[in-house]
Coordinates of C-alpha atoms in Angstrom, one line a residue:
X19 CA 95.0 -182.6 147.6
X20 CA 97.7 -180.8 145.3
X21 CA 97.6 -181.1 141.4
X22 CA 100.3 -183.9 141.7
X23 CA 98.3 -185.9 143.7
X24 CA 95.5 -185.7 141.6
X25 CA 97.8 -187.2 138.9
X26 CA 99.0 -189.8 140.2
X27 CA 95.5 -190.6 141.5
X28 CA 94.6 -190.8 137.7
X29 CA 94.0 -194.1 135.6
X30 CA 96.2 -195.3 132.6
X31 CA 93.2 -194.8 130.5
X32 CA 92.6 -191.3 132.1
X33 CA 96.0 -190.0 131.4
X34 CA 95.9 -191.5 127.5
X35 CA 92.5 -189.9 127.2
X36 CA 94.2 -186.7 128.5
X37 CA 97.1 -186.9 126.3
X38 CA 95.1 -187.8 123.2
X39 CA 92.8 -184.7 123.9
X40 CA 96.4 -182.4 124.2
X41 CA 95.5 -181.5 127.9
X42 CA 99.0 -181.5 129.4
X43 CA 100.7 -179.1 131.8
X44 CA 99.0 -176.2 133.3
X45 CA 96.3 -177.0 131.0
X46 CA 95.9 -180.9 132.6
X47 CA 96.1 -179.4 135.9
X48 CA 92.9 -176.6 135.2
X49 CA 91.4 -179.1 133.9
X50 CA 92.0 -181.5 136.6
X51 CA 91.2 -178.9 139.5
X52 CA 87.9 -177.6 137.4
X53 CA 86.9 -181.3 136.8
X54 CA 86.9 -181.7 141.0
X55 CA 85.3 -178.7 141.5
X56 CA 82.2 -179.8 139.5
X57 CA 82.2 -183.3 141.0
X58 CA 82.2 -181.4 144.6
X59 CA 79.0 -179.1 143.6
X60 CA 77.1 -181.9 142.2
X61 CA 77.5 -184.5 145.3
X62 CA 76.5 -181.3 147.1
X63 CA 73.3 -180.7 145.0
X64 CA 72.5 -184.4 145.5
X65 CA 72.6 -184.9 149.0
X66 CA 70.6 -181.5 149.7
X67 CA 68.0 -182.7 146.9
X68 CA 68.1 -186.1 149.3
X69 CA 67.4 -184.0 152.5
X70 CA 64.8 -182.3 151.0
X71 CA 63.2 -185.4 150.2
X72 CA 63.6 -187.4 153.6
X73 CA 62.0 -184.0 155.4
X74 CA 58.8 -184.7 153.7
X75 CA 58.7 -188.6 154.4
X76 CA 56.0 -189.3 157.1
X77 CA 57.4 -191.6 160.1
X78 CA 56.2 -195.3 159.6
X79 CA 53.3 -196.9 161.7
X80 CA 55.9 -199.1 162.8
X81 CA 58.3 -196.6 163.7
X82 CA 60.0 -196.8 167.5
X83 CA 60.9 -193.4 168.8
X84 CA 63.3 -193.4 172.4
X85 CA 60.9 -191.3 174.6
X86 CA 61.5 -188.0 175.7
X87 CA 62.5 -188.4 179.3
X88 CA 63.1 -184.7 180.0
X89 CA 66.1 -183.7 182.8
X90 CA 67.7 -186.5 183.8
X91 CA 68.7 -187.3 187.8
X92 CA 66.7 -183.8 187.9
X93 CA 66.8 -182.0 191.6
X94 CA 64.3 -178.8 192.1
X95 CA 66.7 -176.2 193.2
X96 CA 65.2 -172.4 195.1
X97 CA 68.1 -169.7 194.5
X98 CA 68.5 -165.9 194.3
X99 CA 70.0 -164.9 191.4
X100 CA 71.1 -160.7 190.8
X101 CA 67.7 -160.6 193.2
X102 CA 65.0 -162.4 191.8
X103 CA 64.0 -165.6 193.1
X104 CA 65.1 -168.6 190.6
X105 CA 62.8 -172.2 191.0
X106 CA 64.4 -174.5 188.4
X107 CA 64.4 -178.0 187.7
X108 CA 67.8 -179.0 186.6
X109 CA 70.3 -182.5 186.4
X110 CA 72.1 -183.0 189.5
X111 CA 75.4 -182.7 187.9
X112 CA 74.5 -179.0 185.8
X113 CA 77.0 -176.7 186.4
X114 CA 75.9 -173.1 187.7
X115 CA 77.4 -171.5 184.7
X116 CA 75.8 -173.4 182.2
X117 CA 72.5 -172.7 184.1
X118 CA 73.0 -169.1 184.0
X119 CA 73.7 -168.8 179.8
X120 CA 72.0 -171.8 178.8
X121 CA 68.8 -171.7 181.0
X122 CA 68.6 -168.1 182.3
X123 CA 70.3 -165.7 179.6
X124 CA 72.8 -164.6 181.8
X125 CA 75.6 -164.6 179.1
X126 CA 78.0 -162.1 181.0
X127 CA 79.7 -164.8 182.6
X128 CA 82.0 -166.8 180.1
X129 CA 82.9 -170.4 179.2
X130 CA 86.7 -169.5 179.2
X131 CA 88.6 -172.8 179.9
X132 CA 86.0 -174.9 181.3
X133 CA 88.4 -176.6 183.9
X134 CA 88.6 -173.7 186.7
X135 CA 91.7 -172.1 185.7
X136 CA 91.3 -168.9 183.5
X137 CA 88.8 -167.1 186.0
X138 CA 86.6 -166.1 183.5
X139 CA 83.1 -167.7 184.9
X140 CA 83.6 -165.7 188.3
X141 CA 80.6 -164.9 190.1
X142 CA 79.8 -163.9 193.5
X143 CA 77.7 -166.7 195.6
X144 CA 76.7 -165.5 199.1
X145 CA 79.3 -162.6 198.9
X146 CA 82.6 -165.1 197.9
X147 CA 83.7 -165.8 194.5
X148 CA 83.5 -168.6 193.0
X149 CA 84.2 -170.5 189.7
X150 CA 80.7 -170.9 188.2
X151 CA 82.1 -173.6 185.9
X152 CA 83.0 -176.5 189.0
X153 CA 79.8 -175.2 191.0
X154 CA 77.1 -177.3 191.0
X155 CA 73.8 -176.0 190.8
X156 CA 72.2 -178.2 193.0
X157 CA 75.1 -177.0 195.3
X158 CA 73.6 -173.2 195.7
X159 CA 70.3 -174.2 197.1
X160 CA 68.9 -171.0 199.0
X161 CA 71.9 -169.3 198.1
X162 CA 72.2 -165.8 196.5
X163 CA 74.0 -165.6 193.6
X164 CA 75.2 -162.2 191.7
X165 CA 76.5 -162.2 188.5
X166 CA 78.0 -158.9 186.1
X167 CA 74.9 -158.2 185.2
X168 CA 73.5 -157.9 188.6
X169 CA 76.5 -155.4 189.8
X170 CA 75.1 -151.8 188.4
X171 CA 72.2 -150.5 189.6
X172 CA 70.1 -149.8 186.9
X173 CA 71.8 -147.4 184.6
X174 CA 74.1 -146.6 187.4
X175 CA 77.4 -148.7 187.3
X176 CA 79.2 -150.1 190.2
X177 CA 82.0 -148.0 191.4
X178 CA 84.7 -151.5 189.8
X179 CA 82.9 -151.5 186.4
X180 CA 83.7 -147.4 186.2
X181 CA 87.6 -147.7 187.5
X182 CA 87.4 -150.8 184.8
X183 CA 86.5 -148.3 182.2
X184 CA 88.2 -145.7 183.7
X185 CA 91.7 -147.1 183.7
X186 CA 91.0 -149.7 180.8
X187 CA 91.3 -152.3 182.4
X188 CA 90.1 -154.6 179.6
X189 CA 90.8 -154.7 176.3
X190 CA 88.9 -157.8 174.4
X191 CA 86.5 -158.2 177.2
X192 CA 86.2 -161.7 177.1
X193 CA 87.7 -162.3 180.9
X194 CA 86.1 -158.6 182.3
X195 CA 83.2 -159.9 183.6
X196 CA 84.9 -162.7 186.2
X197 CA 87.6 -160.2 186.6
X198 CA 85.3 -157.5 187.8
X199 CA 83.3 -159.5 189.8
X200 CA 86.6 -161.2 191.8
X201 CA 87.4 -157.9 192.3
X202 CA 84.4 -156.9 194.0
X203 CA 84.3 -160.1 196.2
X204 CA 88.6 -159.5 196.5
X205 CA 87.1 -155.9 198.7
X206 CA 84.5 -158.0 200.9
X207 CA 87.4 -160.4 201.8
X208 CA 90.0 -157.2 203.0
X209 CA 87.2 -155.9 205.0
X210 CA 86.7 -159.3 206.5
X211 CA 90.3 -159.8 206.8
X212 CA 90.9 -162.4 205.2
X213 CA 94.9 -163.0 204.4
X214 CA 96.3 -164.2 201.3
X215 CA 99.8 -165.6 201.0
X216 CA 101.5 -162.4 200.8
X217 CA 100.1 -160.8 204.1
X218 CA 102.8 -159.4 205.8
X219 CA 101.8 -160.3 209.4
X220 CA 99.2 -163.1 209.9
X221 CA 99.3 -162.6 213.9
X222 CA 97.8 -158.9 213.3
X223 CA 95.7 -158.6 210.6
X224 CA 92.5 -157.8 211.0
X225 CA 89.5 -156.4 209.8
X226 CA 89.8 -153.5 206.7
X227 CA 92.8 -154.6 205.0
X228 CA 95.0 -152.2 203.5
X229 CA 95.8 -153.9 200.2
X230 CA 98.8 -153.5 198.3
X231 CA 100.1 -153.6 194.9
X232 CA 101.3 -156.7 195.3
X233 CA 98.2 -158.2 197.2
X234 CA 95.9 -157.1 195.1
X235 CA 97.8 -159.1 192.4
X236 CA 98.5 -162.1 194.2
X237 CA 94.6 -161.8 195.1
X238 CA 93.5 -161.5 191.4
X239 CA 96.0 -164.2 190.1
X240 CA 93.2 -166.6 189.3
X241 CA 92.0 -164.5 187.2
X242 CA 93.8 -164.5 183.7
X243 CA 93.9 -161.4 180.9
X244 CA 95.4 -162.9 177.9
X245 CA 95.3 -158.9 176.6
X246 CA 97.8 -158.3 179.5
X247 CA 95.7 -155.6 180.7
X248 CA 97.2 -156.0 184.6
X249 CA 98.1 -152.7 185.1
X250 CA 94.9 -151.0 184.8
X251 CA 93.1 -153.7 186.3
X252 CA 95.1 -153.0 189.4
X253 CA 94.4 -149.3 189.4
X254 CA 91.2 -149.6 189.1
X255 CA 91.1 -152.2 192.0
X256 CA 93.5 -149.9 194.2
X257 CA 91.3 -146.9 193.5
X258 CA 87.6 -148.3 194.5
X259 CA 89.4 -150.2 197.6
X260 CA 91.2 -146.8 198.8
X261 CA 88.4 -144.4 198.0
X262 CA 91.4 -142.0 196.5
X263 CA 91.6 -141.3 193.1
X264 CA 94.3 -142.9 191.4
X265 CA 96.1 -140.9 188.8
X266 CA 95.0 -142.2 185.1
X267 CA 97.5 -143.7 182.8
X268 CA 96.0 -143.3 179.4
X269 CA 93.8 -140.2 178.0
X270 CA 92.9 -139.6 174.8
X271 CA 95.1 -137.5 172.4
X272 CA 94.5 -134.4 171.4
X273 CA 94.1 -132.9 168.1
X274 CA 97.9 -131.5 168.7
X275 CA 99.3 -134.7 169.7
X276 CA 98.2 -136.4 166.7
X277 CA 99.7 -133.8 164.7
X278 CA 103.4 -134.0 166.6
X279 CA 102.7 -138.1 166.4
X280 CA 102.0 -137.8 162.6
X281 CA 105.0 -135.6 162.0
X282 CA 107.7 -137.3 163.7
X283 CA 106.4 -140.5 161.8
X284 CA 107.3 -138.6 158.4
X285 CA 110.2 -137.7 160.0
X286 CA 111.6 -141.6 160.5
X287 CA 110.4 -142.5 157.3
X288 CA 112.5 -139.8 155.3
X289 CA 115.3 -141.2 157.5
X290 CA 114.8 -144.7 156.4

């Protein structure tokens, strides 16, 4: 609420009190923004005081409390998960992603969009990928499941999560984990050889695809970067699936190439 509001919100008798005191102008409005201020801070006080008091209230005898029925439509569910065997109890309709944050920890796969379009809840169940946020639990039963954190072998990362650091292929981080781990399932399905839209020839592929540029992004194009970090998400893809070292785009600058950086930014600013 602006100050003009607040004075056209005010009773006759409140503005002739106002006038007869001589608060007018920037004076009226301190006054008037002050005034709400305090009226703010001591509802505040008052309701916490109330809470306070309420907490310490025992229920009445007569009290009736809804009972505590636990998981509703609940289905017993056997799963692998990263390698260790998973027995949970869960509601029919629990999606597998919010099993893995909410039940099990596993907080590398994200709640991006929620609706199966941004790729961010990617994980790997039985070797395909799949969108962890429209796959029922109850739906994996006996399956294996690998998440991000199940990639790297102890201290030792998978070969995508180094090209991913190695070509920076993230930048926030948010969509890296389903990103990695569609990438990692992307390689299973070329070595099955299984086509994508933009296979050349559908009558003789076969086994050990040879990806592409452009496969590899038609392949990944569930999978959005709002960063934009496409590039080095390809190279890194293009370098694990070829088993050739892909030339890196970015390095660190030297002490020199700060220098020339700094100096030619002097420069344009004397021009300026």
């Amino acid at each position: 609420m602006d100050d003009n509001q607040r004075q056209k919100d005010l009773s006759r008798d409140e503005e002739t009190l106002l006038d007869e005191l001589g608060i007018v102008g920037a004076a009226r409005r301190k006054f008037l923004g002050q005034s709400m201020a305090a009226a703010l801070g001591t509802f505040a006080f008052h309701l916490l005081a109330k809470e306070e008091v309420f907490a310490t209230l025992a229920a009445s005898p007569e009290a009736v409390f809804a009972p505590n029925t636990g998981v509703e439509n609940s289905v017993k569910v056997l799963l692998k998960i990263n390698g260790s065997t998973q027995r949970l109890e869960v509601d029919s309709r629990t999606a597998l992603l919010d099993v893995l944050r909410e039940k099990l920890g596993l907080t590398g796969s994200k709640k991006g969009c929620d609706q199966g379009q941004c790729g961010a809840c990617t994980v790997i169940v039985d070797g395909r990928r799949v969108l962890s946020c429209l796959t029922l639990t109850a739906s994996c039963e006996g399956k294996e499941v690998t998440t991000i954190e199940g990639l790297a072998d102890s201290d030792n990362l998978h070969p995508m999560q180094a090209a991913f650091i190695k070509h920076d292929g993230f930048q926030c981080g948010y969509c890296t984990p389903g990103q990695i781990c569609s990438a990692v399932a992307l390689l299973q399905e070329a070595k099955n050889g299984d086509a994508s839209i933009v296979t050349n020839n559908l009558r003789t592929s076969t086994q050990n695809l040879e990806l592409s540029n452009e496969e590899i992004r038609e392949r990944m194009s569930g999978n959005i970067c709002r960063c934009g970090a496409y590039p080095g998400i390809v190279a890194a893809i293009r370098e694990v699936h070829s088993g050739r070292e892909t030339a890196q785009a970015w390095h660190f600058a030297s002490d020199e190439e700060i220098a020339v950086a700094l100096k030619e930014e002097g420069k344009a600013d004397e021009i300026v």
